Amino acid sequence: MLEFAQAEHTDRETLFVEVILPLAIAKNYTYRVPYELNDSVAIGKRAVVQFGKSKLYTAIIAGIGKQAPEKYEAKYLVEILDDKPVVTHEQLHFWYWLADYYMCNVGEVMSAALPSALKLASETKIMLNKDFPVDRSTLHDKEFLIVEALDIQPELTVSDIVKLLGQKQVMPILKLLFEKNVINISEEVSERYKPRKRTFITLNPFYNDPDNRRELFGILEKKAPKQADAVLAYIKLSRQQKTISKNELIEESGAGAASIKTLIEKEVFIPEEKNVSRLYFEEEEAINNFELSEQQQEALKSVSDQFAEKDVVLLHGVTSSGKTQIYIRLIEEMIQTGRQVLYLLPEIALTTHIIERLRVYFGANIGVYHSRFNDNERVEVWQKVLNNEYKVVLGARSSVFLPFNDLGLIIVDEEHETSYKQFDPAPRYNARDAAIFLANMHGGKVLLGSATPSFESYYNARTHKYGFTELSERFGGVEMPLVEIVSIAEETKKKTIQSHFTSVLIADIQQALANKEQVILFQNRRGYAPVLMCKMCAYTPKCINCDVSLTFHKSSGKLHCHYCGYKEDSPTICPACGSTHLEYKGFGTEKVEDELSLILPDARIARMDLDTTRSRNSLQTILNNLEEKKIDILVGTQMVAKGLDFADVTVIGIINADSLLKFPDYRANERSFQMLAQVSGRAGRRGKQGKVVIQTYDPGHRVIKQVIENDYKDLYFTEMTERKSFKYPPFYRLINLDIKHKDPEVLYHQAIYLAKELRKHFGDERVIGPQAPLVSRIRNFYIQSILLKFEKDAISINKAKTVIRDTITQFQTTKLSKGSIVQPDVDPY
DNA sequence: AGCACGCCGACT
DNA sequence: GTCGGCGTGCTC
């Protein structure tokens, strides 16, 4: 990779640098260093270079050499932006590894890794930073000129500024302006992270004194009994919990918001706005009660012990078992040794106040890195990590790209979360896997934590590649929910089932509603009915692009394709035979919602799926309504399974578990299991016993049994190693490809050709497809993936990559295709 | 990623 | 006869 060694040099020599450009190009380019910059060049610094006819880019110096290139005349680099490298040698190593592993260009990795403010290019947009009004008299002439121009035209590109100043060297000026907070650089219009605020109430310490308090009551009881109630309620609540929100107080006391407001004005109550989260309640409790239980202590010790031998340990802890507390102890230990810690969380979890809590705990040592932070903030974190000012970084997947010097520990929380994998632009990396490589590079350790570990991590743990530790009890005496399996077949026979709801489920829902508790119903299909079928000729409308049956949506009255979004009007007569006997088969969330409202007309029912949450704030609104108890029953798809914790949800109903159980491949089965376990884990909190009702035609199904017994640890493993009846046995790897073409015919031929090539190299049994699985994966004019069978050491994924790479290159030269080929992506599962 | 070059269809 | 579509190839 780094072909040039760092050169010893004097002023007189001509130096050449090899730079990484933030573009999807296959190789690095060499530039000539002007004499006066000889002393400034260093690996990891940013250089501004002209690439192509007129474009300027910020590149990273990846190597320095003295040899002039033979085949071409190297251009001079324009300028060096940094005094000190902004990218470390380790990072460069990491970039190259990532590019190789995920089959993309280093430039693409660079693009993903650097905050955009560090990547000034000619088309980069410059704006005034409105948050920081700056005293303009302190600006130099040229800076002033830029600021004035921005007054007239709020958005300028770097090229505009080049024209404005009549000079090529503008980057250093812009860099300075950025550092002075005068300008913003290319801030994406993405939604800014808005923490959710809630008002908390504390009693003025003045009234902690018994005499003062008595006096207060004396006055209030006569003049304002409602206010007296509020104060009493506060005192009552303060015995049970540490923090009291305004809403809780209103509810407990029966006094109105006005009374509380008056008390605040009288300075009896002191309000405080705090960021709160609706997600991950367990974290709050975890950090408030900081005594490790016996089981936690054992788990902590077990993790530490295993780190002596293993680089990675999987911590499997059921929902609410208090994994966070173990993380905190480990972080503390690591900081004491002076090494850095990276705490990875899935995107959504980061909006929580776990950040706040950890700040309290670790002070200014902790940094947060988040895609919804703006660029100024991101660059700030970058610099502080580089300067070793942050010992702990809490971040989403992109924080694996931060310039760590000495990473001792990476915690990957909710290790199974798919949001760790980046899908859309290359590099299509999984931060969990990248983290393992990263830690390894630094000689650090990785702790993977999850209540429902991913298949592959479980496998690695069971084969002793990873260490393994378990937390099987909920923390703080919270009971596991009761799980009841109800046979749909039996209730149908006894005629006790109404629509899709068994008598057991209805009874539980009614009980919950009577107790003013809430219910979540899970149905893993959106829309009204997934299939429309002609009763006469069995015709079903299919998507013109994707060849899957179209789902009927009652809300739009149309048939939708859930793969590509194609829509058409729902026919009233069969297009094939003209019959009017069309039948909706199966059911989705829309139908569940519809029919439940007939059975329970008084219940307030809401639906949460992709259709109801598409618009900007709708998800927020639904969650708020649920929390404020404006919703009694929430019907939803997988969305309801993810991290939603509400104290008053006591009943979870799984309308039809079978839709989760009959998937043909292990990976889908893994997901079903996780889904069931995650949904079930939501029932009951804070002293309330939860209940899970699973409706199924197949009560004896293994997966269901495992859920009841909470014994899924063996499930994965047995599925992987023993069961032969699965269509795709273990050790198959899904290799994600990204071959694009507008003509599905061409794609089809490419798919077949690719499979043929792979067969030639790996033998018939190892390659699945192309006909069934591979071709069915052609969607939206992409070949998305191919399945390969990997038996332990039999073939390396690298060989497969090489073959795929070669074959795909051939596509461009053979008559097979005129299509453009996008970088393939190997999914390391 | 941009951008130029070049080869084919539909227009003032 | 040209304008403009995008397929292809190159950028140090």
PDB file of N, CA and C (backbone and C1' of nucleotides) in Angstrom, chain A residues 54-56 122-123 142 145-146 149 153 156-171 173-174, chain B residues 3:
ATOM      1  N   SER A  54      -9.890  21.201 -14.020  1.00  0.00           N
ATOM      2  CA  SER A  54      -9.873  22.400 -13.200  1.00  0.00           C
ATOM      3  C   SER A  54     -10.235  22.175 -11.737  1.00  0.00           C
ATOM      4  N   LYS A  55     -10.620  20.952 -11.425  1.00  0.00           N
ATOM      5  CA  LYS A  55     -11.130  20.723 -10.072  1.00  0.00           C
ATOM      6  C   LYS A  55     -10.031  20.628  -9.019  1.00  0.00           C
ATOM      7  N   LEU A  56     -10.301  21.274  -7.897  1.00  0.00           N
ATOM      8  CA  LEU A  56      -9.401  21.140  -6.764  1.00  0.00           C
ATOM      9  C   LEU A  56     -10.012  20.183  -5.750  1.00  0.00           C
ATOM     10  N   SER A 122     -13.415  22.116  -4.848  1.00  0.00           N
ATOM     11  CA  SER A 122     -13.851  23.333  -5.550  1.00  0.00           C
ATOM     12  C   SER A 122     -15.356  23.528  -5.528  1.00  0.00           C
ATOM     13  N   GLU A 123     -16.110  22.427  -5.472  1.00  0.00           N
ATOM     14  CA  GLU A 123     -17.557  22.594  -5.510  1.00  0.00           C
ATOM     15  C   GLU A 123     -18.178  22.662  -4.106  1.00  0.00           C
ATOM     16  N   LYS A 142      -8.841  39.933   3.136  1.00  0.00           N
ATOM     17  CA  LYS A 142      -9.403  38.888   2.282  1.00  0.00           C
ATOM     18  C   LYS A 142     -10.557  38.175   2.967  1.00  0.00           C
ATOM     19  N   LEU A 145     -13.522  40.345   2.720  1.00  0.00           N
ATOM     20  CA  LEU A 145     -14.075  40.291   1.367  1.00  0.00           C
ATOM     21  C   LEU A 145     -15.008  39.081   1.212  1.00  0.00           C
ATOM     22  N   ILE A 146     -14.568  37.951   1.730  1.00  0.00           N
ATOM     23  CA  ILE A 146     -15.374  36.723   1.630  1.00  0.00           C
ATOM     24  C   ILE A 146     -16.669  36.884   2.420  1.00  0.00           C
ATOM     25  N   ALA A 149     -19.072  39.128   0.637  1.00  0.00           N
ATOM     26  CA  ALA A 149     -19.675  38.451  -0.513  1.00  0.00           C
ATOM     27  C   ALA A 149     -20.776  37.499  -0.051  1.00  0.00           C
ATOM     28  N   GLN A 153     -24.592  37.001  -1.320  1.00  0.00           N
ATOM     29  CA  GLN A 153     -24.984  35.686  -1.824  1.00  0.00           C
ATOM     30  C   GLN A 153     -24.669  34.660  -0.745  1.00  0.00           C
ATOM     31  N   LEU A 156     -21.604  30.335  -1.402  1.00  0.00           N
ATOM     32  CA  LEU A 156     -20.556  30.423  -2.424  1.00  0.00           C
ATOM     33  C   LEU A 156     -19.805  29.108  -2.469  1.00  0.00           C
ATOM     34  N   THR A 157     -19.307  28.767  -3.662  1.00  0.00           N
ATOM     35  CA  THR A 157     -18.456  27.593  -3.734  1.00  0.00           C
ATOM     36  C   THR A 157     -17.007  28.044  -3.621  1.00  0.00           C
ATOM     37  N   VAL A 158     -16.143  27.081  -3.386  1.00  0.00           N
ATOM     38  CA  VAL A 158     -14.727  27.399  -3.286  1.00  0.00           C
ATOM     39  C   VAL A 158     -14.233  28.043  -4.581  1.00  0.00           C
ATOM     40  N   SER A 159     -14.731  27.535  -5.728  1.00  0.00           N
ATOM     41  CA  SER A 159     -14.296  28.133  -7.005  1.00  0.00           C
ATOM     42  C   SER A 159     -14.715  29.595  -7.096  1.00  0.00           C
ATOM     43  N   ASP A 160     -15.934  29.894  -6.588  1.00  0.00           N
ATOM     44  CA  ASP A 160     -16.372  31.290  -6.575  1.00  0.00           C
ATOM     45  C   ASP A 160     -15.376  32.158  -5.818  1.00  0.00           C
ATOM     46  N   ILE A 161     -14.890  31.625  -4.716  1.00  0.00           N
ATOM     47  CA  ILE A 161     -13.983  32.396  -3.881  1.00  0.00           C
ATOM     48  C   ILE A 161     -12.627  32.568  -4.551  1.00  0.00           C
ATOM     49  N   VAL A 162     -12.226  31.535  -5.292  1.00  0.00           N
ATOM     50  CA  VAL A 162     -10.993  31.652  -6.079  1.00  0.00           C
ATOM     51  C   VAL A 162     -11.113  32.837  -7.041  1.00  0.00           C
ATOM     52  N   LYS A 163     -12.282  32.928  -7.708  1.00  0.00           N
ATOM     53  CA  LYS A 163     -12.515  34.037  -8.635  1.00  0.00           C
ATOM     54  C   LYS A 163     -12.546  35.370  -7.892  1.00  0.00           C
ATOM     55  N   LEU A 164     -13.229  35.370  -6.774  1.00  0.00           N
ATOM     56  CA  LEU A 164     -13.410  36.578  -5.988  1.00  0.00           C
ATOM     57  C   LEU A 164     -12.073  37.175  -5.551  1.00  0.00           C
ATOM     58  N   LEU A 165     -11.206  36.314  -5.058  1.00  0.00           N
ATOM     59  CA  LEU A 165      -9.927  36.810  -4.546  1.00  0.00           C
ATOM     60  C   LEU A 165      -8.877  36.908  -5.642  1.00  0.00           C
ATOM     61  N   GLY A 166      -9.155  36.303  -6.774  1.00  0.00           N
ATOM     62  CA  GLY A 166      -8.190  36.314  -7.861  1.00  0.00           C
ATOM     63  C   GLY A 166      -6.917  35.560  -7.524  1.00  0.00           C
ATOM     64  N   GLN A 167      -7.029  34.555  -6.688  1.00  0.00           N
ATOM     65  CA  GLN A 167      -5.849  33.747  -6.359  1.00  0.00           C
ATOM     66  C   GLN A 167      -6.268  32.300  -6.158  1.00  0.00           C
ATOM     67  N   LYS A 168      -5.326  31.403  -6.372  1.00  0.00           N
ATOM     68  CA  LYS A 168      -5.645  29.983  -6.305  1.00  0.00           C
ATOM     69  C   LYS A 168      -5.620  29.453  -4.875  1.00  0.00           C
ATOM     70  N   GLN A 169      -4.706  30.034  -4.083  1.00  0.00           N
ATOM     71  CA  GLN A 169      -4.555  29.542  -2.709  1.00  0.00           C
ATOM     72  C   GLN A 169      -5.611  30.119  -1.769  1.00  0.00           C
ATOM     73  N   VAL A 170      -6.766  29.460  -1.717  1.00  0.00           N
ATOM     74  CA  VAL A 170      -7.808  29.995  -0.852  1.00  0.00           C
ATOM     75  C   VAL A 170      -8.127  29.089   0.329  1.00  0.00           C
ATOM     76  N   MET A 171      -7.738  27.829   0.206  1.00  0.00           N
ATOM     77  CA  MET A 171      -8.084  26.854   1.242  1.00  0.00           C
ATOM     78  C   MET A 171      -7.615  27.266   2.642  1.00  0.00           C
ATOM     79  N   ILE A 173      -7.180  30.164   3.898  1.00  0.00           N
ATOM     80  CA  ILE A 173      -8.019  31.239   4.407  1.00  0.00           C
ATOM     81  C   ILE A 173      -9.347  30.681   4.889  1.00  0.00           C
ATOM     82  N   LEU A 174      -9.919  29.779   4.076  1.00  0.00           N
ATOM     83  CA  LEU A 174     -11.198  29.180   4.444  1.00  0.00           C
ATOM     84  C   LEU A 174     -11.069  28.330   5.699  1.00  0.00           C
TER      85      LEU A 174
ATOM     86  P    DC B   3     -16.985  19.392 -14.062  1.00  0.00           P
ATOM     87  O5'  DC B   3     -16.387  19.087 -15.502  1.00  0.00           O
ATOM     88  C5'  DC B   3     -15.005  18.805 -15.615  1.00  0.00           C
ATOM     89  C4'  DC B   3     -14.783  17.926 -16.804  1.00  0.00           C
ATOM     90  C3'  DC B   3     -15.598  18.312 -18.048  1.00  0.00           C
ATOM     91  O3'  DC B   3     -14.720  18.910 -18.962  1.00  0.00           O
ATOM     92  C1'  DC B   3     -15.411  15.951 -17.740  1.00  0.00           C
TER      93       DC B   3
END
